[in-house]
């Protein structure tokens, strides 16, 4: 199934619990808004585009759960739900984008039933469009990859981070589909290991050659000439920076040092056209994620921890932005992307 979807029989949100991968592929059903918020917060569903769909489906879920009898009351309920959803993870712009898109769509509804059906249709459209968008990103980005290239990636910007196909891994998939031989080096992505758990699993399923390294090995593999391109996704793109999983900035600096192109693949919904690096709130996560490795505590109890989920890569380090509207090169004039 897709990473996240709507279950018609029970009017609920169903999603693959990514915290269990690759050991177990389990689909969970979120029947309440709090269970969906919990799933987002604990990264059962994660990745910017998938969060966009989660935001949209969250508003649809709230519409079906609302006991309101009139349009004013249901709108009030949806606004409260939107606030709750947005507060779960602040950095990936897609979550708020998905919520706001559905909230805007329901403004045109005339009654409670209309709000419900409009919200659901808009959320389903977001999910459907995400797949088509990723295919386009893949098609445009595949042109940047040469037959025989080895691509280093960080975190998981694959089908599990989206509704399907993926952004950065979608580019790899599209290049492979076009007949190119592409190898991937997947960085582990501490502390939650989206790279070692999810990216490797996805690529192995597709029989795309993948080699796992720790995050700190990236510089050395580049120095040895083992990397042709670095390709990552994004959680938010402001006028001056690309926000992505912590560790991405380090890879961009290393890529620059080794004269390796650093590419970012993301849909337009990830762009924060008004934002600047300094205006973005970076999500801080539980210290336990660092003190523990899986279920085992490695660091001393009570050790001071700094655990930002994302970092910002300055645009100077980015060789190209790959979107569904094409590939953009420096200087990045975001107005051009808007057209
Ligand atoms: O904390 P996560 O796992 O949600 O972070 C995800 C990432 O940083 C991805 O690289 C990003 O969302 C792009 S996904 C297509």
XYZ file of C-alpha atoms and ligand atoms in Angstrom:
354
model
C 0.000 0.000 0.000
C 0.928 3.671 -0.049
C 2.755 5.124 2.963
C -0.420 6.849 4.114
C -4.006 6.570 2.937
C -7.671 6.927 3.872
C -9.774 3.911 4.893
C -13.260 4.475 3.612
C -15.018 1.723 5.598
C -14.064 3.270 8.936
C -13.300 6.869 7.909
C -9.842 6.635 9.400
C -6.235 7.255 8.395
C -4.074 4.208 7.727
C -0.291 4.382 7.612
C 2.788 2.184 7.600
C 4.421 2.362 11.038
C 7.938 3.349 10.004
C 9.373 3.023 13.498
C 9.154 -0.761 13.063
C 10.935 -0.962 9.711
C 12.684 -3.028 8.487
C 11.934 -5.666 11.110
C 8.210 -5.455 10.662
C 5.859 -4.001 8.052
C 2.789 -3.057 10.031
C -0.101 -0.890 8.932
C -1.769 1.020 11.746
C -5.116 2.733 11.774
C -5.549 6.189 13.312
C -9.178 6.595 14.301
C -8.678 9.654 16.469
C -6.853 12.906 15.936
C -4.675 12.282 18.992
C -3.527 8.926 17.615
C -2.590 10.605 14.319
C -0.755 13.385 16.184
C 1.097 10.747 18.188
C 2.012 8.901 14.967
C 3.455 12.115 13.512
C 5.333 13.066 16.653
C 6.901 9.657 17.109
C 7.784 9.409 13.386
C 5.513 6.467 12.616
C 4.728 8.641 9.615
C 7.526 10.978 8.620
C 9.205 12.735 5.702
C 8.031 16.109 4.445
C 5.623 15.066 1.632
C 4.105 12.247 3.709
C 3.545 14.796 6.472
C 1.748 17.011 3.967
C -0.661 14.148 3.281
C -0.947 13.453 7.026
C -1.920 17.088 7.613
C -4.599 16.896 4.934
C -5.993 13.557 6.104
C -5.864 14.853 9.695
C -8.302 17.645 8.876
C -10.557 15.181 7.025
C -10.444 12.892 10.067
C -11.359 15.786 12.365
C -14.285 16.633 10.074
C -15.657 13.079 10.303
C -15.123 12.936 14.074
C -16.764 16.285 14.767
C -20.234 16.091 16.271
C -21.006 19.647 15.169
C -24.452 20.210 13.712
C -23.786 23.505 11.998
C -21.103 24.866 9.733
C -19.721 27.447 12.196
C -19.162 24.761 14.861
C -17.463 22.290 12.528
C -15.175 25.038 11.204
C -14.208 25.824 14.800
C -13.413 22.132 15.390
C -11.284 21.984 12.258
C -9.279 25.049 13.265
C -8.521 23.446 16.649
C -7.520 20.223 14.868
C -5.282 22.176 12.492
C -3.487 23.803 15.401
C -2.939 20.440 17.090
C -1.609 18.859 13.892
C 0.732 21.752 13.101
C 2.212 21.772 16.585
C 3.389 18.144 16.330
C 6.411 18.949 14.128
C 7.343 22.542 13.350
C 10.098 22.356 10.709
C 8.711 20.458 7.695
C 6.598 23.067 5.962
C 4.472 20.445 4.190
C 2.574 19.511 7.340
C 1.199 23.034 7.800
C 0.752 23.315 4.024
C -1.439 20.157 3.942
C -3.523 21.363 6.899
C -4.009 24.845 5.423
C -4.850 23.545 1.969
C -7.732 21.443 3.291
C -8.886 24.203 5.665
C -9.014 26.578 2.712
C -10.944 24.104 0.550
C -13.702 23.620 3.140
C -14.409 27.359 3.154
C -16.487 26.779 0.030
C -18.732 24.167 1.686
C -22.338 25.012 2.637
C -23.122 22.466 5.330
C -21.532 19.910 7.670
C -21.812 17.092 5.121
C -20.239 19.299 2.503
C -17.351 20.149 4.821
C -16.705 16.439 5.360
C -16.785 15.464 1.707
C -14.753 18.509 0.599
C -12.111 17.902 3.268
C -11.771 14.266 2.292
C -11.619 14.997 -1.433
C -8.947 17.665 -0.935
C -6.867 15.333 1.263
C -7.153 12.545 -1.316
C -6.099 15.036 -4.005
C -3.006 15.980 -1.988
C -2.046 12.311 -1.753
C -2.687 11.663 -5.432
C -0.815 14.770 -6.539
C 2.148 13.835 -4.359
C 2.724 10.676 -6.371
C 2.461 12.526 -9.701
C 4.738 15.305 -8.398
C 7.393 12.840 -7.324
C 7.318 11.161 -10.716
C 7.951 14.556 -12.321
C 10.764 15.329 -9.873
C 12.202 11.941 -10.793
C 11.924 12.609 -14.511
C 13.655 16.009 -14.287
C 16.279 14.877 -11.792
C 17.184 11.683 -13.618
C 18.824 13.825 -16.295
C 21.429 14.915 -13.737
C 22.523 11.338 -13.084
C 24.895 9.589 -15.451
C 25.023 5.873 -16.168
C 27.409 4.375 -13.595
C 27.036 7.171 -11.005
C 27.245 6.541 -7.277
C 24.955 8.799 -5.287
C 25.337 9.521 -1.592
C 22.090 10.236 0.251
C 21.112 11.094 3.801
C 18.035 10.173 5.836
C 15.139 8.766 3.813
C 13.707 10.762 0.942
C 12.125 7.708 -0.626
C 8.625 6.334 -1.023
C 8.231 6.035 2.748
C 8.881 9.766 3.147
C 6.195 10.514 0.567
C 2.906 8.970 -0.426
C 4.843 6.931 -2.979
C 7.967 6.933 -5.243
C 10.047 9.487 -3.301
C 11.905 12.713 -4.025
C 15.681 12.080 -3.856
C 15.193 8.316 -4.150
C 12.518 9.008 -6.754
C 15.248 10.608 -8.868
C 17.362 7.471 -8.427
C 14.361 5.271 -9.258
C 13.576 7.261 -12.394
C 17.212 7.112 -13.547
C 17.238 3.342 -13.025
C 13.912 3.061 -14.836
C 15.515 4.966 -17.739
C 18.133 2.215 -17.955
C 21.007 3.812 -16.021
C 23.075 1.865 -13.539
C 23.057 3.818 -10.309
C 24.563 2.846 -6.963
C 23.574 4.461 -3.705
C 25.562 5.100 -0.544
C 23.099 5.492 2.312
C 24.189 7.336 5.446
C 22.938 5.774 8.640
C 21.312 9.031 9.869
C 21.704 8.980 13.610
C 19.916 9.192 15.916
C 16.779 7.603 14.434
C 18.495 5.748 11.597
C 16.078 6.534 8.778
C 18.980 5.856 6.392
C 20.045 2.474 7.713
C 16.530 1.250 8.469
C 14.386 2.683 5.688
C 16.510 3.859 2.725
C 18.484 0.611 2.534
C 15.293 -1.454 2.916
C 13.491 0.459 0.167
C 16.389 0.219 -2.276
C 17.009 -3.453 -1.579
C 13.349 -4.126 -2.347
C 13.848 -2.429 -5.716
C 17.150 -4.243 -6.260
C 19.037 -0.945 -6.537
C 22.580 -1.481 -5.220
C 23.018 0.227 -1.855
C 25.896 0.411 0.618
C 25.382 1.548 4.191
C 27.886 3.820 5.935
C 27.860 5.732 9.214
C 27.304 9.484 8.902
C 30.892 10.212 9.907
C 32.283 8.124 7.022
C 30.879 10.470 4.359
C 34.022 12.645 4.108
C 36.300 9.669 3.763
C 34.251 7.991 1.028
C 34.223 11.297 -0.861
C 37.994 11.680 -0.466
C 38.441 8.201 -1.876
C 36.510 9.229 -5.003
C 33.615 6.886 -4.297
C 30.857 9.503 -4.628
C 29.777 11.192 -7.891
C 26.805 13.141 -6.581
C 25.133 13.929 -3.280
C 21.339 13.892 -3.501
C 19.008 14.680 -0.609
C 15.407 15.719 0.036
C 14.260 18.745 2.015
C 11.880 19.639 4.803
C 11.774 23.365 4.067
C 13.448 25.524 1.470
C 13.722 29.202 2.362
C 15.214 31.969 0.234
C 18.687 31.312 1.610
C 18.804 27.729 2.891
C 17.655 24.134 2.618
C 16.441 22.556 5.847
C 16.832 18.802 5.959
C 17.714 16.023 8.396
C 20.553 16.838 10.783
C 23.818 15.900 9.093
C 22.842 17.239 5.682
C 24.781 20.479 6.175
C 27.946 18.503 6.943
C 27.530 16.515 3.719
C 27.103 19.753 1.752
C 30.346 21.185 3.142
C 32.166 17.951 2.411
C 30.718 17.843 -1.114
C 31.931 21.393 -1.753
C 35.401 20.542 -0.456
C 35.567 17.548 -2.799
C 33.942 19.327 -5.765
C 31.000 16.936 -5.827
C 27.624 18.364 -6.923
C 25.133 18.610 -4.061
C 21.541 18.281 -5.322
C 18.269 18.811 -3.475
C 15.029 17.205 -4.710
C 11.758 18.571 -3.305
C 8.232 19.514 -4.354
C 7.096 23.141 -4.510
C 5.025 22.456 -1.358
C 8.327 22.298 0.565
C 9.234 25.875 -0.371
C 8.768 28.598 2.211
C 8.983 31.513 -0.188
C 8.927 34.178 2.521
C 11.190 32.395 4.991
C 14.835 32.890 5.823
C 17.186 30.606 7.706
C 16.921 32.654 10.874
C 13.120 32.613 10.902
C 12.687 28.836 10.973
C 12.043 26.905 14.152
C 14.165 23.774 14.288
C 12.508 20.878 16.071
C 14.349 19.739 19.190
C 13.803 16.107 20.052
C 13.900 13.960 23.155
C 17.420 13.546 24.662
C 16.621 9.842 24.988
C 17.082 9.457 21.216
C 20.807 10.127 21.732
C 21.346 8.495 25.093
C 19.866 5.286 23.707
C 20.715 3.208 20.681
C 17.444 1.471 19.933
C 16.235 0.175 23.266
C 19.671 0.070 24.861
C 21.025 2.997 26.841
C 24.649 3.678 25.874
C 25.309 7.169 27.256
C 25.346 7.900 30.984
C 21.997 8.688 32.544
C 21.507 12.441 32.813
C 24.231 13.439 30.315
C 23.529 16.814 28.699
C 22.171 16.296 25.160
C 21.670 18.583 22.142
C 19.313 16.931 19.662
C 18.091 19.138 16.784
C 16.176 17.104 14.173
C 17.239 19.286 11.239
C 19.962 21.614 10.030
C 20.182 24.304 7.368
C 22.409 24.124 4.299
C 23.187 27.532 2.777
C 22.195 27.912 -0.871
C 25.862 28.515 -1.799
C 26.435 24.801 -1.219
C 23.572 23.677 -3.487
C 24.379 22.879 -7.135
C 20.744 22.396 -8.230
C 17.203 22.291 -6.889
C 15.103 19.581 -8.510
C 11.354 20.234 -8.439
C 8.290 19.081 -10.367
C 8.635 22.293 -12.404
C 12.161 21.437 -13.539
C 15.749 21.822 -12.386
C 16.892 25.200 -11.045
C 20.507 26.340 -10.887
C 22.207 29.130 -8.934
C 21.558 31.903 -8.362
C 18.287 30.524 -7.038
C 15.620 33.110 -7.684
C 12.628 31.620 -5.930
C 10.336 33.787 -8.072
C 11.353 31.608 -11.015
C 10.255 28.498 -9.142
C 6.879 30.091 -8.525
C 6.127 30.593 -12.226
O 12.556 13.489 10.815
P 12.134 12.950 9.475
O 12.458 11.514 9.298
O 10.705 13.284 9.139
O 13.041 13.760 8.448
C 12.888 13.530 7.088
C 13.896 14.197 6.260
O 14.721 14.953 6.729
C 13.798 13.964 4.781
O 15.054 14.030 4.207
C 12.914 15.045 4.168
O 11.664 15.080 4.785
C 12.718 14.860 2.719
S 11.624 13.545 2.420
C 11.221 13.410 0.823
